[in-house]
Amino acid sequence: MSRSPRRLLPLAVAVAAVPVLALPVVPASAASYGTPTITFSAGYLSGAVGATGDPTVSVAVAQSGAATSALTVAASASTRSAVARTGDVAVTGTGGTRTLAVAAQGVGYTDLTIKVTGLGGKTATRTLHYAASPAVQFPAASRYLTGSSDASAAVDAGGGYILVGDDESNVLRLYDRNASGAPVRTWDFSSALGVSKEIDIEAAARVGDTIYWTGSLGNNKDGKVKPDRHTVFTTKVTGSGANTQLSLAGSYHGLRDDLIAWDGAHGDRYGFAAGAADGQAPKQIDGFNVEGLEFAPGSTTTAYIGFRAPLTPAVTGGRALLVPVTNLPSLLSGSASHATFGEPVELDLGGLSIRDLRRNDLGQYLIVAGSWSAEDNSAPYALYRWNGQPGSQPVKLVDLPTSDAGAWEAVPDVPNLDAPGARAQLITDDGSADLYGDGTAAKDLAQPEWKKSRSTWFTLN
């Protein structure tokens, strides 16, 4: 019997539905977003508690594939919030270069982590090393000149800028006198002057486009004779303000010997030979140390040399001493081989000595008076007005504050002292100060951004 072939019936197969995953839409450029970059103009920054206009740091940021305006910058961590918290860091600007400022909370050091966040969730960080010094009196009138803590001489450069010398290096620095921060420009003429050690620049005076700079002419603090400190030199100024340029013009290395010889020829009246002898420290009441230089009234040739030591007589309450050099330009130009001197001037500064001396075009002088011994503000300081005439005694204008670190050392220029509200700017030497509470003298700090001198404006009448 034949069978008909079987017919295969279709099987019903149940197939589970397979979900379809919806992938996020990725911008075409996302794959090209790189890791952001962040760099600082300096890795170290200093500030002061309660300060106005502290130094800042420039922050450069970038990210490949992204506009710089899309990047955000903020502090993300602080190792010592008692010094500065993350919220105390302010970053301004929206482009590739931002400005970072820190408002100090307390004295000391902290490391701040600064974070840049870019597109695609990518980030990068960098550490800023920060140091904060104590609050000072008159913070709104004070600024900080960084790069050196030992400002000791200053003159006006015009346009709101000043030239500053210090007694720990031979570098001359140009600063914006109304802003805190690093110098705009620097010069070091050590090689051209033939010196290898510090000149111990302590005073300066400007006549036209010539600035006269002098070392202390004294021994070092250990009483050793150091010939480089006997240097007097001149710089020629071109331009003004931020465009100021200096070039070396002349030098003289014999003024110390000339002063000692002159005093010896007049009966050792001031004891210069004994005060400058090997083994004698300069900052003694009978020592030998110069800290002031300015020209006599109406003169461009006779300059007063102002002494920090000795007092005359060399006893408590003694008078401050000025010795006129009558041929200073000739010494620096090489047309004279030895200094000539006029009659010395003795001033009653209440037992204080000369720490700086400055004259304006009206013939008005300001004298910064301080102790012959103090390295800081532990002893009295005062600001005096004088007319520059021998026989005329100075008049005290103001007692300078002594509760803050630093020694009042320099006055760049003199306003019209008869003008209502006249103000003068004074600068401190903070080299011996423990600015950050760790026992380190400012002059010994490793980072120049942490070294600083302070300038303060005082209203005189």
Short mmCIF file of C-alpha atoms in Angstrom, two decimals:
data_model
loop_
_atom_site.label_atom_id
_atom_site.label_comp_id
_atom_site.label_asym_id
_atom_site.label_seq_id
_atom_site.Cartn_x
_atom_site.Cartn_y
_atom_site.Cartn_z
CA MET A 1 0.00 0.00 0.00
CA SER A 2 1.50 3.16 -0.88
CA ARG A 3 1.71 5.97 1.57
CA SER A 4 1.45 9.56 0.71
CA PRO A 5 4.36 11.63 1.90
CA ARG A 6 3.98 13.45 5.14
CA ARG A 7 3.46 17.07 5.06
CA LEU A 8 5.68 19.05 7.45
CA LEU A 9 3.69 21.59 9.35
CA PRO A 10 5.35 24.84 10.34
CA LEU A 11 6.24 25.12 14.00
CA ALA A 12 5.22 28.14 15.92
CA VAL A 13 8.31 29.45 17.70
CA ALA A 14 7.98 32.10 20.39
CA VAL A 15 10.84 34.54 20.17
CA ALA A 16 11.45 36.90 23.07
CA ALA A 17 11.73 40.54 22.13
CA VAL A 18 15.36 41.78 22.26
CA PRO A 19 15.63 45.31 23.71
CA VAL A 20 17.38 47.89 21.58
CA LEU A 21 19.87 50.09 23.53
CA ALA A 22 19.69 53.77 22.76
CA LEU A 23 23.31 55.13 22.70
CA PRO A 24 23.93 58.74 23.71
CA VAL A 25 24.54 61.12 20.92
CA VAL A 26 28.23 62.04 21.12
CA PRO A 27 29.29 65.36 19.64
CA ALA A 28 31.67 64.87 16.84
CA SER A 29 34.33 66.96 18.69
CA ALA A 30 34.10 65.12 22.03
CA ALA A 31 36.56 62.50 21.04
CA SER A 32 39.14 65.23 20.48
CA TYR A 33 38.86 66.90 23.91
CA GLY A 34 42.30 66.71 25.47
CA THR A 35 43.28 66.85 29.12
CA PRO A 36 43.27 70.50 30.23
CA THR A 37 46.53 72.23 31.02
CA ILE A 38 47.16 74.72 33.83
CA THR A 39 50.30 76.75 34.48
CA PHE A 40 51.17 79.60 36.87
CA SER A 41 53.26 82.70 36.27
CA ALA A 42 54.92 81.72 39.57
CA GLY A 43 54.54 78.67 41.76
CA TYR A 44 54.90 80.68 44.96
CA LEU A 45 52.79 83.55 46.26
CA SER A 46 52.78 85.70 49.40
CA GLY A 47 50.10 87.73 51.10
CA ALA A 48 49.25 89.37 54.40
CA VAL A 49 46.28 89.08 56.71
CA GLY A 50 43.87 91.93 56.07
CA ALA A 51 45.92 93.31 53.20
CA THR A 52 44.64 95.47 50.37
CA GLY A 53 45.83 94.59 46.88
CA ASP A 54 48.07 91.64 47.71
CA PRO A 55 50.26 90.13 44.96
CA THR A 56 48.51 87.87 42.48
CA VAL A 57 49.42 85.00 40.17
CA SER A 58 48.48 84.65 36.51
CA VAL A 59 46.93 81.28 35.64
CA ALA A 60 47.09 80.07 32.04
CA VAL A 61 44.60 77.36 31.06
CA ALA A 62 43.84 75.53 27.82
CA GLN A 63 42.18 72.40 26.48
CA SER A 64 42.45 71.04 22.98
CA GLY A 65 39.10 70.97 21.26
CA ALA A 66 37.54 73.45 23.69
CA ALA A 67 37.26 77.21 23.93
CA THR A 68 39.09 78.59 26.97
CA SER A 69 35.89 80.35 28.02
CA ALA A 70 34.39 76.91 28.66
CA LEU A 71 36.99 76.09 31.32
CA THR A 72 36.49 76.75 35.03
CA VAL A 73 39.26 77.32 37.58
CA ALA A 74 38.92 77.07 41.36
CA ALA A 75 40.80 75.96 44.45
CA SER A 76 39.94 72.41 45.43
CA ALA A 77 42.11 71.84 48.53
CA SER A 78 44.26 73.58 51.14
CA THR A 79 46.77 71.87 53.40
CA ARG A 80 46.24 74.49 56.14
CA SER A 81 42.85 76.11 56.15
CA ALA A 82 43.91 78.28 59.10
CA VAL A 83 46.17 80.13 56.66
CA ALA A 84 43.85 80.13 53.63
CA ARG A 85 40.74 78.13 52.76
CA THR A 86 39.64 77.11 49.30
CA GLY A 87 36.94 79.78 49.49
CA ASP A 88 39.61 82.42 50.10
CA VAL A 89 40.98 81.87 46.59
CA ALA A 90 39.42 84.11 43.95
CA VAL A 91 40.00 83.53 40.24
CA THR A 92 38.88 86.23 37.83
CA GLY A 93 38.76 86.31 34.05
CA THR A 94 37.25 83.98 31.47
CA GLY A 95 39.94 83.63 28.81
CA GLY A 96 43.14 81.68 28.54
CA THR A 97 44.79 83.75 31.27
CA ARG A 98 43.09 84.27 34.63
CA THR A 99 44.16 86.19 37.72
CA LEU A 100 44.34 84.37 41.06
CA ALA A 101 44.26 86.17 44.42
CA VAL A 102 44.22 84.82 47.96
CA ALA A 103 42.73 86.44 51.07
CA ALA A 104 44.86 85.27 54.00
CA GLN A 105 43.15 84.03 57.16
CA GLY A 106 46.22 83.52 59.32
CA VAL A 107 50.01 83.55 59.43
CA GLY A 108 52.01 80.69 57.98
CA TYR A 109 52.23 78.46 54.93
CA THR A 110 49.77 76.37 52.96
CA ASP A 111 49.71 74.49 49.67
CA LEU A 112 46.65 75.29 47.58
CA THR A 113 45.45 72.85 44.94
CA ILE A 114 44.12 74.74 41.95
CA LYS A 115 41.87 72.75 39.63
CA VAL A 116 40.86 73.43 36.04
CA THR A 117 37.76 71.63 34.77
CA GLY A 118 37.28 71.31 31.03
CA LEU A 119 34.78 69.78 28.65
CA GLY A 120 34.18 66.07 28.67
CA GLY A 121 34.60 66.07 32.45
CA LYS A 122 38.35 66.23 32.14
CA THR A 123 40.41 68.02 34.83
CA ALA A 124 43.94 68.94 35.79
CA THR A 125 45.46 70.36 38.98
CA ARG A 126 48.50 72.31 40.04
CA THR A 127 49.86 73.26 43.47
CA LEU A 128 50.41 76.87 44.51
CA HIS A 129 52.70 77.36 47.52
CA TYR A 130 51.34 80.23 49.60
CA ALA A 131 52.73 82.17 52.58
CA ALA A 132 50.89 84.77 54.67
CA SER A 133 52.40 87.38 57.00
CA PRO A 134 50.64 89.16 59.87
CA ALA A 135 48.25 92.07 59.59
CA VAL A 136 49.85 95.51 59.84
CA GLN A 137 48.70 98.97 60.75
CA PHE A 138 47.31 101.04 57.87
CA PRO A 139 46.69 98.08 55.54
CA ALA A 140 44.80 100.18 53.00
CA ALA A 141 47.83 102.47 52.63
CA SER A 142 50.36 99.61 52.46
CA ARG A 143 51.74 97.60 49.55
CA TYR A 144 54.33 94.81 49.35
CA LEU A 145 57.39 94.84 47.08
CA THR A 146 58.35 91.21 46.46
CA GLY A 147 61.57 89.68 45.18
CA SER A 148 63.65 91.10 48.02
CA SER A 149 63.03 91.72 51.71
CA ASP A 150 65.87 94.19 52.25
CA ALA A 151 64.87 97.48 50.63
CA SER A 152 67.26 100.16 51.85
CA ALA A 153 67.27 102.96 49.25
CA ALA A 154 64.70 104.28 46.79
CA VAL A 155 64.22 107.11 44.31
CA ASP A 156 61.33 108.22 42.14
CA ALA A 157 61.28 106.97 38.53
CA GLY A 158 58.21 108.96 37.50
CA GLY A 159 54.82 107.79 36.33
CA GLY A 160 54.03 106.01 39.59
CA TYR A 161 57.20 103.87 39.63
CA ILE A 162 60.20 103.76 41.96
CA LEU A 163 63.71 102.35 41.78
CA VAL A 164 64.76 100.38 44.85
CA GLY A 165 68.16 99.15 46.02
CA ASP A 166 68.70 96.62 48.79
CA ASP A 167 71.51 95.85 51.20
CA GLU A 168 71.70 92.08 50.64
CA SER A 169 72.33 92.05 46.90
CA ASN A 170 73.47 94.50 44.25
CA VAL A 171 70.25 94.25 42.25
CA LEU A 172 68.32 97.43 41.46
CA ARG A 173 64.59 96.90 40.99
CA LEU A 174 61.84 98.92 39.32
CA TYR A 175 58.43 98.69 41.00
CA ASP A 176 54.95 100.03 40.50
CA ARG A 177 54.72 101.97 43.74
CA ASN A 178 50.93 101.67 43.93
CA ALA A 179 50.68 97.90 43.52
CA SER A 180 51.95 94.87 45.40
CA GLY A 181 54.06 92.40 43.49
CA ALA A 182 57.30 91.61 41.74
CA PRO A 183 59.60 94.16 40.10
CA VAL A 184 58.86 95.22 36.55
CA ARG A 185 62.55 95.20 35.65
CA THR A 186 65.90 94.52 37.37
CA TRP A 187 69.57 95.41 36.85
CA ASP A 188 72.77 94.07 38.41
CA PHE A 189 75.98 95.96 37.63
CA SER A 190 78.24 93.87 39.88
CA SER A 191 80.44 92.57 37.08
CA ALA A 192 80.92 95.99 35.49
CA LEU A 193 81.72 97.46 38.92
CA GLY A 194 84.28 94.75 39.61
CA VAL A 195 82.60 93.56 42.81
CA SER A 196 81.83 89.98 43.77
CA LYS A 197 80.16 90.53 47.14
CA GLU A 198 77.34 92.77 48.31
CA ILE A 199 77.88 96.53 48.07
CA ASP A 200 75.45 96.91 50.98
CA ILE A 201 73.50 99.62 49.13
CA GLU A 202 72.09 101.94 51.77
CA ALA A 203 71.31 105.28 50.12
CA ALA A 204 70.61 106.97 46.82
CA ALA A 205 70.00 110.45 45.40
CA ARG A 206 68.86 111.58 41.97
CA VAL A 207 69.90 114.68 40.03
CA GLY A 208 68.33 114.91 36.57
CA ASP A 209 69.00 111.66 34.75
CA THR A 210 71.76 110.55 37.15
CA ILE A 211 71.21 108.46 40.26
CA TYR A 212 73.97 108.21 42.87
CA TRP A 213 74.05 104.98 44.89
CA THR A 214 76.29 104.33 47.87
CA GLY A 215 77.22 101.34 49.94
CA SER A 216 77.28 101.62 53.72
CA LEU A 217 81.07 102.23 53.61
CA GLY A 218 81.19 100.26 56.89
CA ASN A 219 82.41 96.84 57.95
CA ASN A 220 80.13 93.83 57.84
CA LYS A 221 78.14 92.83 60.92
CA ASP A 222 81.08 90.75 62.19
CA GLY A 223 83.40 93.73 62.00
CA LYS A 224 85.32 92.52 58.95
CA VAL A 225 86.49 95.07 56.39
CA LYS A 226 84.78 94.31 53.07
CA PRO A 227 86.05 96.57 50.24
CA ASP A 228 83.01 95.98 48.01
CA ARG A 229 80.97 97.91 50.60
CA HIS A 230 83.09 100.99 49.93
CA THR A 231 81.55 101.40 46.48
CA VAL A 232 79.74 104.51 45.28
CA PHE A 233 78.33 104.35 41.75
CA THR A 234 76.04 106.20 39.37
CA THR A 235 73.44 105.04 36.90
CA LYS A 236 72.08 107.00 33.97
CA VAL A 237 68.30 106.97 33.54
CA THR A 238 66.53 106.86 30.20
CA GLY A 239 62.77 106.76 29.89
CA SER A 240 60.45 106.95 32.86
CA GLY A 241 57.78 104.98 34.66
CA ALA A 242 57.39 101.41 33.45
CA ASN A 243 59.76 102.18 30.56
CA THR A 244 62.65 103.22 32.80
CA GLN A 245 66.06 101.91 31.79
CA LEU A 246 69.36 102.14 33.67
CA SER A 247 72.95 102.03 32.48
CA LEU A 248 76.11 102.21 34.58
CA ALA A 249 77.75 105.63 34.38
CA GLY A 250 80.61 105.76 36.88
CA SER A 251 82.01 104.53 40.19
CA TYR A 252 84.32 105.53 43.03
CA HIS A 253 85.76 103.30 45.72
CA GLY A 254 87.72 105.75 47.87
CA LEU A 255 85.08 107.70 49.80
CA ARG A 256 85.48 105.68 53.00
CA ASP A 257 89.23 106.30 53.06
CA ASP A 258 88.68 109.99 52.24
CA LEU A 259 86.27 110.41 55.15
CA ILE A 260 88.63 108.69 57.59
CA ALA A 261 91.55 110.83 56.40
CA TRP A 262 89.46 114.03 56.64
CA ASP A 263 88.37 113.20 60.18
CA GLY A 264 91.94 112.37 61.14
CA ALA A 265 93.11 115.74 59.81
CA HIS A 266 90.56 117.40 62.12
CA GLY A 267 91.64 115.72 65.33
CA ASP A 268 89.56 112.53 64.97
CA ARG A 269 86.53 114.57 65.96
CA TYR A 270 84.09 111.81 65.04
CA GLY A 271 86.30 108.78 65.60
CA PHE A 272 85.94 107.49 62.05
CA ALA A 273 89.23 105.56 62.08
CA ALA A 274 88.36 103.75 65.29
CA GLY A 275 84.77 103.08 64.23
CA ALA A 276 85.90 101.63 60.88
CA ALA A 277 88.81 99.60 62.24
CA ASP A 278 88.97 95.91 61.48
CA GLY A 279 87.03 94.04 64.14
CA GLN A 280 84.56 96.87 64.80
CA ALA A 281 80.90 96.20 64.07
CA PRO A 282 79.41 99.15 62.16
CA LYS A 283 76.08 99.50 63.99
CA GLN A 284 77.39 100.79 67.28
CA ILE A 285 76.85 104.22 68.77
CA ASP A 286 80.49 105.00 67.93
CA GLY A 287 80.59 102.86 64.78
CA PHE A 288 80.95 103.84 61.14
CA ASN A 289 77.95 103.33 58.86
CA VAL A 290 76.35 105.46 56.13
CA GLU A 291 72.60 105.30 55.37
CA GLY A 292 71.68 108.68 53.87
CA LEU A 293 72.59 110.57 50.69
CA GLU A 294 71.06 113.76 49.29
CA PHE A 295 72.25 116.96 47.68
CA ALA A 296 72.48 120.24 49.56
CA PRO A 297 69.94 123.00 48.89
CA GLY A 298 70.24 124.38 45.36
CA SER A 299 73.33 122.26 44.62
CA THR A 300 74.08 119.54 42.10
CA THR A 301 77.66 119.09 43.29
CA THR A 302 77.57 119.07 47.11
CA ALA A 303 75.87 116.09 48.69
CA TYR A 304 75.19 115.31 52.33
CA ILE A 305 76.44 111.94 53.58
CA GLY A 306 74.10 110.85 56.38
CA PHE A 307 75.45 108.59 59.13
CA ARG A 308 73.60 105.90 60.99
CA ALA A 309 76.67 105.69 63.19
CA PRO A 310 78.33 107.39 64.93
CA LEU A 311 76.17 109.75 66.92
CA THR A 312 77.93 112.93 67.99
CA PRO A 313 78.86 112.79 70.77
CA ALA A 314 78.73 109.03 70.75
CA VAL A 315 76.46 108.79 73.78
CA THR A 316 72.74 108.22 74.33
CA GLY A 317 70.94 111.34 73.16
CA GLY A 318 73.75 112.34 70.79
CA ARG A 319 73.12 114.20 67.53
CA ALA A 320 72.88 112.80 64.02
CA LEU A 321 75.75 113.57 61.66
CA LEU A 322 75.85 114.81 58.05
CA VAL A 323 79.14 115.39 56.22
CA PRO A 324 78.97 117.37 52.95
CA VAL A 325 81.01 116.01 50.04
CA THR A 326 81.54 119.06 47.84
CA ASN A 327 82.71 117.34 44.64
CA LEU A 328 80.66 114.16 44.37
CA PRO A 329 80.00 114.32 40.59
CA SER A 330 83.71 114.83 39.91
CA LEU A 331 84.55 111.73 41.92
CA LEU A 332 82.15 109.60 39.92
CA SER A 333 83.25 110.97 36.56
CA GLY A 334 86.91 110.40 37.41
CA SER A 335 87.89 114.05 37.13
CA ALA A 336 88.76 114.20 40.86
CA SER A 337 90.96 111.70 42.66
CA HIS A 338 89.85 112.45 46.23
CA ALA A 339 86.79 113.84 47.95
CA THR A 340 86.66 117.33 49.40
CA PHE A 341 84.41 118.13 52.34
CA GLY A 342 82.50 121.04 53.80
CA GLU A 343 81.60 121.80 57.38
CA PRO A 344 79.80 118.90 59.08
CA VAL A 345 76.19 119.33 60.15
CA GLU A 346 74.91 118.00 63.47
CA LEU A 347 71.15 117.54 63.88
CA ASP A 348 69.04 116.98 66.96
CA LEU A 349 66.79 114.03 66.10
CA GLY A 350 65.98 113.14 69.69
CA GLY A 351 68.91 110.74 69.98
CA LEU A 352 68.12 109.01 66.68
CA SER A 353 70.36 108.83 63.63
CA ILE A 354 69.95 109.11 59.85
CA ARG A 355 68.21 106.20 58.13
CA ASP A 356 67.35 108.10 54.94
CA LEU A 357 67.35 111.64 53.61
CA ARG A 358 65.41 113.11 50.68
CA ARG A 359 64.91 116.57 49.12
CA ASN A 360 62.31 117.95 46.71
CA ASP A 361 62.63 120.76 44.16
CA LEU A 362 61.29 123.24 46.74
CA GLY A 363 64.28 122.60 48.98
CA GLN A 364 62.20 120.73 51.54
CA TYR A 365 63.78 117.67 53.15
CA LEU A 366 62.40 114.59 54.85
CA ILE A 367 64.64 112.70 57.26
CA VAL A 368 63.84 109.15 58.29
CA ALA A 369 65.30 108.91 61.79
CA GLY A 370 65.90 105.65 63.62
CA SER A 371 68.16 103.87 66.02
CA TRP A 372 71.83 103.36 65.24
CA SER A 373 71.45 99.76 66.46
CA ALA A 374 68.04 98.29 65.72
CA GLU A 375 67.56 95.82 62.87
CA ASP A 376 63.78 96.10 63.10
CA ASN A 377 61.07 98.32 64.55
CA SER A 378 61.84 97.50 68.17
CA ALA A 379 63.25 101.00 68.70
CA PRO A 380 61.67 104.39 67.94
CA TYR A 381 61.47 105.80 64.42
CA ALA A 382 60.32 109.25 63.39
CA LEU A 383 59.94 111.39 60.30
CA TYR A 384 61.42 114.91 60.41
CA ARG A 385 61.14 117.95 58.18
CA TRP A 386 64.22 120.08 57.50
CA ASN A 387 65.20 122.96 55.23
CA GLY A 388 68.70 121.65 54.53
CA GLN A 389 70.45 124.67 56.02
CA PRO A 390 73.28 124.14 58.53
CA GLY A 391 72.30 125.63 61.86
CA SER A 392 68.60 124.98 61.24
CA GLN A 393 67.15 122.17 63.27
CA PRO A 394 64.64 119.63 61.91
CA VAL A 395 61.03 119.51 63.08
CA LYS A 396 59.37 116.20 63.88
CA LEU A 397 56.32 115.50 61.72
CA VAL A 398 55.25 112.07 62.96
CA ASP A 399 56.38 109.15 65.08
CA LEU A 400 56.44 106.10 62.84
CA PRO A 401 54.66 102.92 63.96
CA THR A 402 56.92 100.30 65.48
CA SER A 403 54.57 97.41 66.27
CA ASP A 404 54.94 95.76 62.85
CA ALA A 405 57.90 93.89 61.43
CA GLY A 406 60.57 95.71 59.48
CA ALA A 407 62.75 98.80 59.83
CA TRP A 408 61.82 102.10 58.16
CA GLU A 409 64.65 102.59 55.68
CA ALA A 410 63.72 104.60 52.59
CA VAL A 411 61.64 107.53 51.33
CA PRO A 412 61.61 107.75 47.51
CA ASP A 413 60.51 111.37 47.17
CA VAL A 414 59.15 114.37 49.05
CA PRO A 415 55.78 116.01 48.37
CA ASN A 416 55.16 119.71 48.87
CA LEU A 417 55.18 119.63 52.65
CA ASP A 418 53.06 122.78 52.83
CA ALA A 419 50.23 121.31 50.77
CA PRO A 420 47.16 120.19 52.75
CA GLY A 421 46.98 116.41 52.99
CA ALA A 422 50.54 115.91 51.70
CA ARG A 423 51.53 112.23 51.78
CA ALA A 424 54.92 110.52 51.78
CA GLN A 425 55.62 106.88 51.04
CA LEU A 426 58.10 105.07 53.30
CA ILE A 427 59.58 101.61 52.74
CA THR A 428 60.74 99.03 55.26
CA ASP A 429 63.71 96.69 55.30
CA ASP A 430 62.18 93.38 56.45
CA GLY A 431 65.30 91.28 56.02
CA SER A 432 65.60 90.35 59.69
CA ALA A 433 61.86 89.86 60.23
CA ASP A 434 60.21 86.49 60.83
CA LEU A 435 57.34 87.15 58.44
CA TYR A 436 55.66 83.74 58.49
CA GLY A 437 56.08 82.57 62.08
CA ASP A 438 58.59 79.78 61.47
CA GLY A 439 61.68 81.51 62.84
CA THR A 440 63.21 82.15 59.41
CA ALA A 441 64.52 85.65 58.71
CA ALA A 442 62.99 86.99 55.51
CA LYS A 443 66.39 87.46 53.89
CA ASP A 444 67.02 83.72 54.30
CA LEU A 445 63.81 82.53 52.63
CA ALA A 446 64.46 80.34 49.62
CA GLN A 447 61.73 81.75 47.40
CA PRO A 448 61.97 85.34 46.12
CA GLU A 449 58.17 85.56 45.92
CA TRP A 450 58.03 85.12 49.71
CA LYS A 451 60.65 87.83 50.33
CA LYS A 452 59.07 91.26 50.59
CA SER A 453 59.44 94.78 51.87
CA ARG A 454 56.47 96.92 52.81
CA SER A 455 55.66 100.43 51.64
CA THR A 456 53.19 102.65 53.48
CA TRP A 457 51.78 106.09 52.70
CA PHE A 458 51.67 108.55 55.62
CA THR A 459 49.67 111.78 55.71
CA LEU A 460 51.98 114.49 57.01
CA ASN A 461 49.67 117.39 57.78
#
